[in-house]
Amino acid sequence: MKVNYICSRCHRRFAVNTFAYKCQCGGAFELEKIPPKLPLGRLKSRANSIWRYREVLPIIKDENIVTLGEGMTPLVEERIFDKEVLLKLDYLFPSGSYKDRGASVLVSKIKELGIKTVVGDSSGNAGAAMAAYCARAGITCEIYCPESASEGKLVQISLYGAKLNKIPGSREDTAKVIQEKAKEVFYASHNWNPFFTEGTKTVFYEICEQLNWEVPDSIIMPAGYGSIILGIALAGRELKDMGVINNLPKLVAVQTEAIPPIYEAFRKGETKVTPLAQGRHTYAEGIACLNPIRGEQILEVLRETDGEVIKVSEEEIAEGINILAQKGIYVEPTSAVVVGALRKSLKIKEGKTNVVILTGSGLKATDKILRIFGREFAAKEQLKRSSLQKIDSPK
Ligand SMILES: [Zn+2]
């Protein structure tokens, strides 16, 4: 598949081997490509991974594909707040988050371009995914993360063999540091580089295939930089062009009360997202994004699909972790924001097909989850010990 970059703002074209990660005008790159076709009848016999959609993934030679068998995650029925939902277990990936979708495709492209060294920045999960796939491909990788990122994610990145740099301050402070680095080394950015979105789009291919190529009524997901929304929008356009589907589901994006830039722009009817100067602390580190660089596109697709943006409190995040865990599902705080949205959203209706995307494993954020529930755990333990003492001590 022959492709090139095109600036989303001024429409200037670039070869995909450029080391520039955005246009001189500041616009983000899109991929310009021949509309792909997918042989639906042949999919059944293929591997259960994102690469079953090989024809729509823009890697030229099969030998460059870097894969760990990622994708085709389960879609399971559940009932939450009296609403029937289908949970897309996208935390079941080799590195423990859905970011492996994007990393598999982006690292494959980096290998195809013959690039041997890359840098990336991340709140944690994308960094871990990039480090894992770079390790698999033998590509040298350096990752910048906020120093406050979950210990589990940071340990993962180091053990995969990437050089880890912990940056004090917010997620945006990390993004600023990497701008300098990106002048010397290939910047493998999961937010700027459109090959990453080519991977994240596979979540919508999977959901539609799992529903026998029926479009669900709504999809609910966390939103920071909006990579899932953008992936669904891309897959939706392709599937419509191929004549497989006719419409997109209502997209419900979930943010936190601590950092809600997309929520604010959507509520005010704005076409651009105004970056926030600062945010409050949130346990949902994966969506602690003050400046979603593709904000315009995110707002456009949310409105096109008659979607909605919901914001949830830290208490609702804790409640979400708890409710899901009681159902055998252990996710990180960022993933758990969707539960609060199930209660608040007016777009999620009973009797409809509502898909909830769960993005990251709880095992990655044990330190954060302990901080949220620490006191409660300690109280239960104390209670247990005191009742044991009562039984042990002779009358
Ligand atoms: Zn431009």
Short mmCIF file of N, CA and C in Angstrom, two decimals, residues 112-279:
data_model
loop_
_atom_site.label_atom_id
_atom_site.label_comp_id
_atom_site.label_asym_id
_atom_site.label_seq_id
_atom_site.Cartn_x
_atom_site.Cartn_y
_atom_site.Cartn_z
N GLU A 112 10.21 -0.96 8.67
CA GLU A 112 10.15 -0.91 7.21
C GLU A 112 10.96 0.27 6.66
N LEU A 113 10.98 1.37 7.41
CA LEU A 113 11.72 2.56 6.98
C LEU A 113 13.22 2.44 7.28
N GLY A 114 13.61 1.36 7.96
CA GLY A 114 15.03 1.13 8.25
C GLY A 114 15.55 2.00 9.39
N ILE A 115 14.65 2.55 10.21
CA ILE A 115 15.07 3.41 11.32
C ILE A 115 15.48 2.54 12.51
N LYS A 116 16.64 2.84 13.10
CA LYS A 116 17.20 1.95 14.14
C LYS A 116 17.05 2.50 15.56
N THR A 117 16.81 3.82 15.68
CA THR A 117 16.71 4.45 17.01
C THR A 117 15.52 5.40 17.04
N VAL A 118 14.72 5.32 18.11
CA VAL A 118 13.56 6.22 18.23
C VAL A 118 13.45 6.77 19.65
N VAL A 119 12.74 7.91 19.76
CA VAL A 119 12.35 8.42 21.09
C VAL A 119 10.83 8.54 21.13
N GLY A 120 10.28 8.45 22.35
CA GLY A 120 8.83 8.61 22.50
C GLY A 120 8.52 9.20 23.85
N ASP A 121 7.30 9.75 24.01
CA ASP A 121 6.86 10.25 25.31
C ASP A 121 5.48 9.69 25.59
N SER A 122 5.15 9.57 26.88
CA SER A 122 3.95 8.82 27.22
C SER A 122 3.58 9.06 28.67
N SER A 123 2.30 8.88 28.98
CA SER A 123 1.89 8.87 30.39
C SER A 123 2.24 7.53 31.02
N GLY A 124 2.66 6.56 30.21
CA GLY A 124 3.08 5.25 30.71
C GLY A 124 2.74 4.10 29.78
N ASN A 125 1.46 3.95 29.45
CA ASN A 125 1.05 2.78 28.66
C ASN A 125 1.60 2.76 27.25
N ALA A 126 1.54 3.88 26.55
CA ALA A 126 2.05 3.90 25.18
C ALA A 126 3.56 3.69 25.19
N GLY A 127 4.23 4.25 26.22
CA GLY A 127 5.67 4.06 26.35
C GLY A 127 6.01 2.59 26.54
N ALA A 128 5.22 1.91 27.38
CA ALA A 128 5.45 0.48 27.62
C ALA A 128 5.21 -0.31 26.33
N ALA A 129 4.15 0.05 25.60
CA ALA A 129 3.84 -0.65 24.35
C ALA A 129 4.94 -0.43 23.32
N MET A 130 5.39 0.81 23.17
CA MET A 130 6.46 1.10 22.20
C MET A 130 7.74 0.37 22.59
N ALA A 131 8.06 0.39 23.89
CA ALA A 131 9.29 -0.28 24.36
C ALA A 131 9.22 -1.79 24.08
N ALA A 132 8.05 -2.39 24.28
CA ALA A 132 7.89 -3.83 24.05
C ALA A 132 8.11 -4.18 22.58
N TYR A 133 7.45 -3.44 21.69
CA TYR A 133 7.54 -3.77 20.26
C TYR A 133 8.91 -3.39 19.69
N CYS A 134 9.54 -2.33 20.23
CA CYS A 134 10.90 -2.00 19.79
C CYS A 134 11.87 -3.11 20.22
N ALA A 135 11.65 -3.66 21.43
CA ALA A 135 12.48 -4.77 21.90
C ALA A 135 12.33 -5.96 20.93
N ARG A 136 11.11 -6.23 20.55
CA ARG A 136 10.81 -7.34 19.63
C ARG A 136 11.50 -7.13 18.28
N ALA A 137 11.57 -5.86 17.84
CA ALA A 137 12.12 -5.54 16.52
C ALA A 137 13.62 -5.26 16.55
N GLY A 138 14.21 -5.18 17.75
CA GLY A 138 15.64 -4.85 17.85
C GLY A 138 15.92 -3.39 17.56
N ILE A 139 14.96 -2.53 17.86
CA ILE A 139 15.12 -1.08 17.64
C ILE A 139 15.43 -0.42 18.99
N THR A 140 16.44 0.46 19.00
CA THR A 140 16.81 1.16 20.23
C THR A 140 15.76 2.23 20.53
N CYS A 141 15.34 2.27 21.80
CA CYS A 141 14.19 3.09 22.14
C CYS A 141 14.45 3.86 23.43
N GLU A 142 14.09 5.14 23.42
CA GLU A 142 14.22 5.97 24.62
C GLU A 142 12.85 6.58 24.90
N ILE A 143 12.38 6.43 26.15
CA ILE A 143 11.02 6.88 26.49
C ILE A 143 11.07 7.94 27.60
N TYR A 144 10.28 9.00 27.42
CA TYR A 144 10.13 10.05 28.43
C TYR A 144 8.74 9.93 29.06
N CYS A 145 8.70 9.87 30.39
CA CYS A 145 7.43 9.76 31.12
C CYS A 145 7.39 10.76 32.27
N PRO A 146 6.19 11.18 32.68
CA PRO A 146 6.10 11.97 33.92
C PRO A 146 6.61 11.11 35.08
N GLU A 147 7.34 11.70 36.01
CA GLU A 147 7.89 10.90 37.12
C GLU A 147 6.79 10.34 38.02
N SER A 148 5.58 10.92 37.90
CA SER A 148 4.46 10.45 38.71
C SER A 148 3.76 9.23 38.10
N ALA A 149 4.21 8.77 36.93
CA ALA A 149 3.54 7.63 36.26
C ALA A 149 3.60 6.40 37.16
N SER A 150 2.62 5.51 36.99
CA SER A 150 2.56 4.30 37.81
C SER A 150 3.85 3.51 37.71
N GLU A 151 4.32 3.08 38.87
CA GLU A 151 5.56 2.31 39.00
C GLU A 151 5.56 1.11 38.04
N GLY A 152 4.44 0.41 37.97
CA GLY A 152 4.35 -0.78 37.12
C GLY A 152 4.72 -0.49 35.67
N LYS A 153 4.24 0.62 35.17
CA LYS A 153 4.50 1.00 33.77
C LYS A 153 5.98 1.36 33.58
N LEU A 154 6.53 2.07 34.57
CA LEU A 154 7.94 2.51 34.46
C LEU A 154 8.89 1.32 34.52
N VAL A 155 8.59 0.38 35.40
CA VAL A 155 9.43 -0.83 35.52
C VAL A 155 9.39 -1.60 34.20
N GLN A 156 8.17 -1.74 33.66
CA GLN A 156 7.98 -2.43 32.38
C GLN A 156 8.87 -1.82 31.29
N ILE A 157 8.82 -0.50 31.16
CA ILE A 157 9.57 0.20 30.10
C ILE A 157 11.06 -0.12 30.24
N SER A 158 11.58 -0.03 31.46
CA SER A 158 13.02 -0.29 31.69
C SER A 158 13.37 -1.73 31.37
N LEU A 159 12.52 -2.67 31.81
CA LEU A 159 12.85 -4.08 31.61
C LEU A 159 12.79 -4.48 30.14
N TYR A 160 11.95 -3.81 29.37
CA TYR A 160 11.93 -4.08 27.93
C TYR A 160 13.23 -3.62 27.27
N GLY A 161 14.03 -2.87 28.02
CA GLY A 161 15.34 -2.45 27.51
C GLY A 161 15.38 -1.03 26.99
N ALA A 162 14.28 -0.29 27.16
CA ALA A 162 14.29 1.10 26.71
C ALA A 162 15.00 1.96 27.74
N LYS A 163 15.58 3.07 27.28
CA LYS A 163 16.16 4.03 28.23
C LYS A 163 14.99 4.88 28.74
N LEU A 164 14.81 4.90 30.05
CA LEU A 164 13.67 5.61 30.64
C LEU A 164 14.13 6.93 31.25
N ASN A 165 13.43 8.01 30.89
CA ASN A 165 13.69 9.32 31.48
C ASN A 165 12.45 9.80 32.20
N LYS A 166 12.57 9.99 33.51
CA LYS A 166 11.41 10.46 34.29
C LYS A 166 11.46 11.97 34.42
N ILE A 167 10.39 12.63 33.98
CA ILE A 167 10.36 14.09 33.93
C ILE A 167 9.43 14.64 35.01
N PRO A 168 9.94 15.58 35.85
CA PRO A 168 9.07 16.18 36.87
C PRO A 168 7.95 16.99 36.21
N GLY A 169 6.82 17.09 36.90
CA GLY A 169 5.73 17.94 36.41
C GLY A 169 4.64 17.16 35.70
N SER A 170 3.90 17.89 34.85
CA SER A 170 2.71 17.32 34.21
C SER A 170 3.08 16.52 32.97
N ARG A 171 2.07 15.87 32.38
CA ARG A 171 2.25 15.17 31.11
C ARG A 171 2.74 16.13 30.02
N GLU A 172 2.25 17.39 30.08
CA GLU A 172 2.66 18.39 29.07
C GLU A 172 4.12 18.78 29.24
N ASP A 173 4.61 18.78 30.50
CA ASP A 173 6.04 19.08 30.72
C ASP A 173 6.89 18.02 30.03
N THR A 174 6.45 16.76 30.10
CA THR A 174 7.16 15.68 29.41
C THR A 174 7.13 15.91 27.90
N ALA A 175 5.95 16.28 27.39
CA ALA A 175 5.80 16.52 25.95
C ALA A 175 6.73 17.65 25.50
N LYS A 176 6.94 18.66 26.37
CA LYS A 176 7.81 19.79 26.01
C LYS A 176 9.26 19.34 25.90
N VAL A 177 9.70 18.51 26.86
CA VAL A 177 11.10 18.05 26.88
C VAL A 177 11.43 17.31 25.59
N ILE A 178 10.48 16.52 25.11
CA ILE A 178 10.77 15.68 23.95
C ILE A 178 10.85 16.47 22.65
N GLN A 179 10.24 17.64 22.61
CA GLN A 179 10.33 18.47 21.40
C GLN A 179 11.80 18.70 21.01
N GLU A 180 12.65 18.95 21.99
CA GLU A 180 14.08 19.18 21.76
C GLU A 180 14.73 17.92 21.21
N LYS A 181 14.46 16.81 21.88
CA LYS A 181 15.04 15.53 21.51
C LYS A 181 14.64 15.13 20.08
N ALA A 182 13.40 15.49 19.71
CA ALA A 182 12.85 15.09 18.40
C ALA A 182 13.57 15.76 17.24
N LYS A 183 14.40 16.77 17.53
CA LYS A 183 15.17 17.43 16.46
C LYS A 183 16.32 16.54 15.99
N GLU A 184 16.76 15.60 16.87
CA GLU A 184 17.92 14.77 16.53
C GLU A 184 17.54 13.34 16.16
N VAL A 185 16.52 12.80 16.83
CA VAL A 185 16.19 11.37 16.70
C VAL A 185 14.76 11.23 16.18
N PHE A 186 14.44 10.12 15.51
CA PHE A 186 13.07 9.89 15.01
C PHE A 186 12.09 9.85 16.19
N TYR A 187 11.11 10.74 16.14
CA TYR A 187 10.13 10.86 17.23
C TYR A 187 8.95 9.94 16.92
N ALA A 188 8.92 8.80 17.62
CA ALA A 188 7.86 7.81 17.39
C ALA A 188 6.69 8.15 18.29
N SER A 189 5.96 9.20 17.93
CA SER A 189 4.90 9.71 18.81
C SER A 189 3.58 9.04 18.54
N HIS A 190 2.96 8.50 19.60
CA HIS A 190 1.68 7.84 19.41
C HIS A 190 0.56 8.85 19.18
N ASN A 191 0.81 10.13 19.48
CA ASN A 191 -0.21 11.14 19.23
C ASN A 191 -0.03 11.88 17.91
N TRP A 192 1.21 12.13 17.53
CA TRP A 192 1.47 12.84 16.27
C TRP A 192 1.51 11.89 15.07
N ASN A 193 2.08 10.69 15.24
CA ASN A 193 2.32 9.83 14.08
C ASN A 193 1.05 9.05 13.67
N PRO A 194 0.56 9.27 12.44
CA PRO A 194 -0.71 8.64 12.05
C PRO A 194 -0.63 7.12 11.87
N PHE A 195 0.57 6.55 11.81
CA PHE A 195 0.64 5.08 11.73
C PHE A 195 0.15 4.44 13.03
N PHE A 196 0.26 5.16 14.15
CA PHE A 196 -0.25 4.63 15.42
C PHE A 196 -1.78 4.50 15.35
N THR A 197 -2.44 5.52 14.79
CA THR A 197 -3.90 5.48 14.65
C THR A 197 -4.34 4.34 13.73
N GLU A 198 -3.49 4.01 12.74
CA GLU A 198 -3.80 2.89 11.85
C GLU A 198 -3.94 1.60 12.66
N GLY A 199 -3.20 1.53 13.78
CA GLY A 199 -3.32 0.36 14.65
C GLY A 199 -4.52 0.47 15.58
N THR A 200 -4.73 1.65 16.19
CA THR A 200 -5.85 1.78 17.15
C THR A 200 -7.20 1.63 16.45
N LYS A 201 -7.26 1.90 15.15
CA LYS A 201 -8.54 1.76 14.43
C LYS A 201 -9.05 0.32 14.45
N THR A 202 -8.14 -0.64 14.66
CA THR A 202 -8.56 -2.05 14.59
C THR A 202 -9.57 -2.41 15.67
N VAL A 203 -9.65 -1.61 16.74
CA VAL A 203 -10.66 -1.91 17.77
C VAL A 203 -12.06 -1.86 17.17
N PHE A 204 -12.30 -0.91 16.25
CA PHE A 204 -13.63 -0.80 15.66
C PHE A 204 -13.88 -1.90 14.63
N TYR A 205 -12.84 -2.29 13.89
CA TYR A 205 -12.98 -3.44 12.98
C TYR A 205 -13.39 -4.67 13.79
N GLU A 206 -12.71 -4.87 14.92
CA GLU A 206 -13.00 -6.05 15.76
C GLU A 206 -14.43 -6.02 16.30
N ILE A 207 -14.83 -4.87 16.85
CA ILE A 207 -16.18 -4.78 17.43
C ILE A 207 -17.22 -5.09 16.37
N CYS A 208 -17.06 -4.50 15.19
CA CYS A 208 -18.04 -4.75 14.11
C CYS A 208 -18.02 -6.22 13.69
N GLU A 209 -16.83 -6.80 13.57
CA GLU A 209 -16.77 -8.22 13.17
C GLU A 209 -17.40 -9.10 14.25
N GLN A 210 -17.12 -8.79 15.53
CA GLN A 210 -17.69 -9.58 16.63
C GLN A 210 -19.21 -9.46 16.68
N LEU A 211 -19.74 -8.35 16.16
CA LEU A 211 -21.20 -8.16 16.11
C LEU A 211 -21.74 -8.52 14.72
N ASN A 212 -20.97 -9.36 14.01
CA ASN A 212 -21.39 -9.83 12.69
C ASN A 212 -21.60 -8.66 11.72
N TRP A 213 -20.69 -7.68 11.79
CA TRP A 213 -20.67 -6.49 10.93
C TRP A 213 -21.91 -5.62 11.10
N GLU A 214 -22.48 -5.68 12.31
CA GLU A 214 -23.51 -4.72 12.71
C GLU A 214 -22.82 -3.63 13.51
N VAL A 215 -23.28 -2.40 13.37
CA VAL A 215 -22.70 -1.28 14.12
C VAL A 215 -23.41 -1.19 15.47
N PRO A 216 -22.66 -1.11 16.60
CA PRO A 216 -23.35 -0.94 17.89
C PRO A 216 -24.02 0.43 17.96
N ASP A 217 -24.92 0.63 18.94
CA ASP A 217 -25.59 1.92 19.06
C ASP A 217 -24.69 2.97 19.70
N SER A 218 -23.86 2.54 20.66
CA SER A 218 -22.94 3.51 21.28
C SER A 218 -21.64 2.82 21.67
N ILE A 219 -20.58 3.61 21.74
CA ILE A 219 -19.30 3.14 22.28
C ILE A 219 -18.84 4.15 23.32
N ILE A 220 -18.48 3.66 24.49
CA ILE A 220 -18.08 4.52 25.61
C ILE A 220 -16.60 4.26 25.87
N MET A 221 -15.81 5.33 25.99
CA MET A 221 -14.36 5.14 26.18
C MET A 221 -13.72 6.33 26.88
N PRO A 222 -12.58 6.13 27.57
CA PRO A 222 -11.85 7.25 28.15
C PRO A 222 -11.25 8.10 27.03
N ALA A 223 -11.07 9.41 27.27
CA ALA A 223 -10.46 10.27 26.26
C ALA A 223 -9.48 11.25 26.89
N GLY A 224 -8.22 11.18 26.46
CA GLY A 224 -7.19 12.15 26.85
C GLY A 224 -6.75 12.86 25.58
N TYR A 225 -5.85 12.21 24.83
CA TYR A 225 -5.48 12.69 23.49
C TYR A 225 -6.50 12.21 22.44
N GLY A 226 -7.41 11.35 22.85
CA GLY A 226 -8.50 10.94 21.95
C GLY A 226 -8.14 9.88 20.92
N SER A 227 -7.12 9.06 21.21
CA SER A 227 -6.64 8.13 20.18
C SER A 227 -7.68 7.07 19.81
N ILE A 228 -8.54 6.65 20.75
CA ILE A 228 -9.54 5.63 20.39
C ILE A 228 -10.63 6.25 19.51
N ILE A 229 -11.06 7.47 19.89
CA ILE A 229 -12.08 8.16 19.09
C ILE A 229 -11.57 8.35 17.66
N LEU A 230 -10.32 8.79 17.53
CA LEU A 230 -9.75 9.02 16.20
C LEU A 230 -9.61 7.71 15.43
N GLY A 231 -9.26 6.64 16.14
CA GLY A 231 -9.15 5.32 15.51
C GLY A 231 -10.51 4.83 15.01
N ILE A 232 -11.55 5.01 15.85
CA ILE A 232 -12.90 4.58 15.45
C ILE A 232 -13.37 5.40 14.24
N ALA A 233 -13.08 6.71 14.27
CA ALA A 233 -13.49 7.57 13.15
C ALA A 233 -12.84 7.10 11.84
N LEU A 234 -11.55 6.77 11.92
CA LEU A 234 -10.81 6.32 10.74
C LEU A 234 -11.37 4.99 10.22
N ALA A 235 -11.54 4.03 11.12
CA ALA A 235 -12.08 2.73 10.73
C ALA A 235 -13.49 2.88 10.18
N GLY A 236 -14.27 3.78 10.79
CA GLY A 236 -15.64 4.02 10.35
C GLY A 236 -15.68 4.53 8.91
N ARG A 237 -14.78 5.49 8.60
CA ARG A 237 -14.71 6.02 7.23
C ARG A 237 -14.36 4.91 6.25
N GLU A 238 -13.38 4.08 6.61
CA GLU A 238 -12.94 3.01 5.71
C GLU A 238 -14.05 1.99 5.48
N LEU A 239 -14.71 1.58 6.57
CA LEU A 239 -15.77 0.56 6.45
C LEU A 239 -16.97 1.10 5.67
N LYS A 240 -17.22 2.42 5.80
CA LYS A 240 -18.30 3.04 5.02
C LYS A 240 -17.91 3.06 3.54
N ASP A 241 -16.65 3.45 3.27
CA ASP A 241 -16.18 3.47 1.87
C ASP A 241 -16.26 2.09 1.23
N MET A 242 -16.02 1.06 2.03
CA MET A 242 -16.05 -0.31 1.50
C MET A 242 -17.49 -0.82 1.38
N GLY A 243 -18.44 -0.05 1.92
CA GLY A 243 -19.84 -0.47 1.85
C GLY A 243 -20.20 -1.53 2.88
N VAL A 244 -19.35 -1.69 3.91
CA VAL A 244 -19.62 -2.71 4.94
C VAL A 244 -20.63 -2.18 5.97
N ILE A 245 -20.51 -0.90 6.32
CA ILE A 245 -21.44 -0.29 7.29
C ILE A 245 -22.00 1.02 6.71
N ASN A 246 -23.07 1.52 7.30
CA ASN A 246 -23.68 2.75 6.80
C ASN A 246 -23.54 3.93 7.75
N ASN A 247 -23.30 3.63 9.02
CA ASN A 247 -23.28 4.72 10.01
C ASN A 247 -22.28 4.41 11.12
N LEU A 248 -22.01 5.42 11.93
CA LEU A 248 -21.13 5.22 13.09
C LEU A 248 -21.97 5.19 14.37
N PRO A 249 -21.49 4.51 15.43
CA PRO A 249 -22.22 4.55 16.71
C PRO A 249 -22.08 5.93 17.36
N LYS A 250 -22.96 6.22 18.31
CA LYS A 250 -22.79 7.42 19.13
C LYS A 250 -21.52 7.23 19.95
N LEU A 251 -20.61 8.18 19.90
CA LEU A 251 -19.36 8.03 20.66
C LEU A 251 -19.46 8.84 21.95
N VAL A 252 -19.26 8.16 23.07
CA VAL A 252 -19.31 8.83 24.38
C VAL A 252 -17.89 8.85 24.96
N ALA A 253 -17.30 10.05 25.02
CA ALA A 253 -15.94 10.21 25.52
C ALA A 253 -16.01 10.55 27.01
N VAL A 254 -15.11 9.99 27.80
CA VAL A 254 -15.14 10.25 29.24
C VAL A 254 -13.83 10.91 29.68
N GLN A 255 -13.97 12.03 30.38
CA GLN A 255 -12.82 12.75 30.95
C GLN A 255 -13.00 12.85 32.47
N THR A 256 -12.02 13.47 33.13
CA THR A 256 -12.13 13.63 34.58
C THR A 256 -12.50 15.08 34.91
N GLU A 257 -13.08 15.28 36.08
CA GLU A 257 -13.37 16.65 36.53
C GLU A 257 -12.07 17.43 36.71
N ALA A 258 -10.98 16.70 36.99
CA ALA A 258 -9.69 17.35 37.24
C ALA A 258 -9.10 17.97 35.97
N ILE A 259 -9.26 17.30 34.83
CA ILE A 259 -8.68 17.76 33.56
C ILE A 259 -9.67 17.49 32.41
N PRO A 260 -10.61 18.45 32.18
CA PRO A 260 -11.66 18.19 31.19
C PRO A 260 -11.66 19.11 29.94
N PRO A 261 -10.52 19.28 29.23
CA PRO A 261 -10.54 20.25 28.12
C PRO A 261 -11.52 19.91 26.99
N ILE A 262 -11.67 18.63 26.65
CA ILE A 262 -12.58 18.25 25.56
C ILE A 262 -14.03 18.47 26.02
N TYR A 263 -14.29 18.10 27.27
CA TYR A 263 -15.63 18.30 27.86
C TYR A 263 -16.04 19.77 27.76
N GLU A 264 -15.13 20.67 28.15
CA GLU A 264 -15.44 22.11 28.16
C GLU A 264 -15.73 22.61 26.75
N ALA A 265 -14.87 22.23 25.79
CA ALA A 265 -15.05 22.70 24.41
C ALA A 265 -16.36 22.17 23.83
N PHE A 266 -16.66 20.91 24.12
CA PHE A 266 -17.88 20.29 23.59
C PHE A 266 -19.12 20.98 24.17
N ARG A 267 -19.07 21.23 25.46
CA ARG A 267 -20.20 21.84 26.17
C ARG A 267 -20.49 23.24 25.64
N LYS A 268 -19.40 23.98 25.34
CA LYS A 268 -19.57 25.36 24.89
C LYS A 268 -19.86 25.45 23.39
N GLY A 269 -19.91 24.31 22.70
CA GLY A 269 -20.17 24.32 21.26
C GLY A 269 -19.01 24.83 20.44
N GLU A 270 -17.79 24.77 21.00
CA GLU A 270 -16.62 25.26 20.27
C GLU A 270 -16.12 24.24 19.25
N THR A 271 -15.39 24.74 18.24
CA THR A 271 -14.85 23.82 17.22
C THR A 271 -13.40 23.45 17.51
N LYS A 272 -12.77 24.19 18.43
CA LYS A 272 -11.38 23.89 18.81
C LYS A 272 -11.31 23.66 20.31
N VAL A 273 -10.37 22.82 20.73
CA VAL A 273 -10.18 22.60 22.17
C VAL A 273 -9.13 23.59 22.67
N THR A 274 -9.51 24.41 23.63
CA THR A 274 -8.54 25.35 24.23
C THR A 274 -7.72 24.59 25.26
N PRO A 275 -6.37 24.57 25.10
CA PRO A 275 -5.55 23.84 26.08
C PRO A 275 -5.73 24.44 27.47
N LEU A 276 -5.73 23.60 28.48
CA LEU A 276 -5.81 24.09 29.86
C LEU A 276 -4.41 24.49 30.32
N ALA A 277 -4.32 25.58 31.08
CA ALA A 277 -3.02 26.00 31.61
C ALA A 277 -2.53 25.02 32.66
N GLN A 278 -3.45 24.52 33.44
CA GLN A 278 -3.11 23.50 34.46
C GLN A 278 -4.34 22.69 34.84
N GLY A 279 -4.07 21.55 35.46
CA GLY A 279 -5.18 20.70 35.90
C GLY A 279 -4.99 20.33 37.35
#
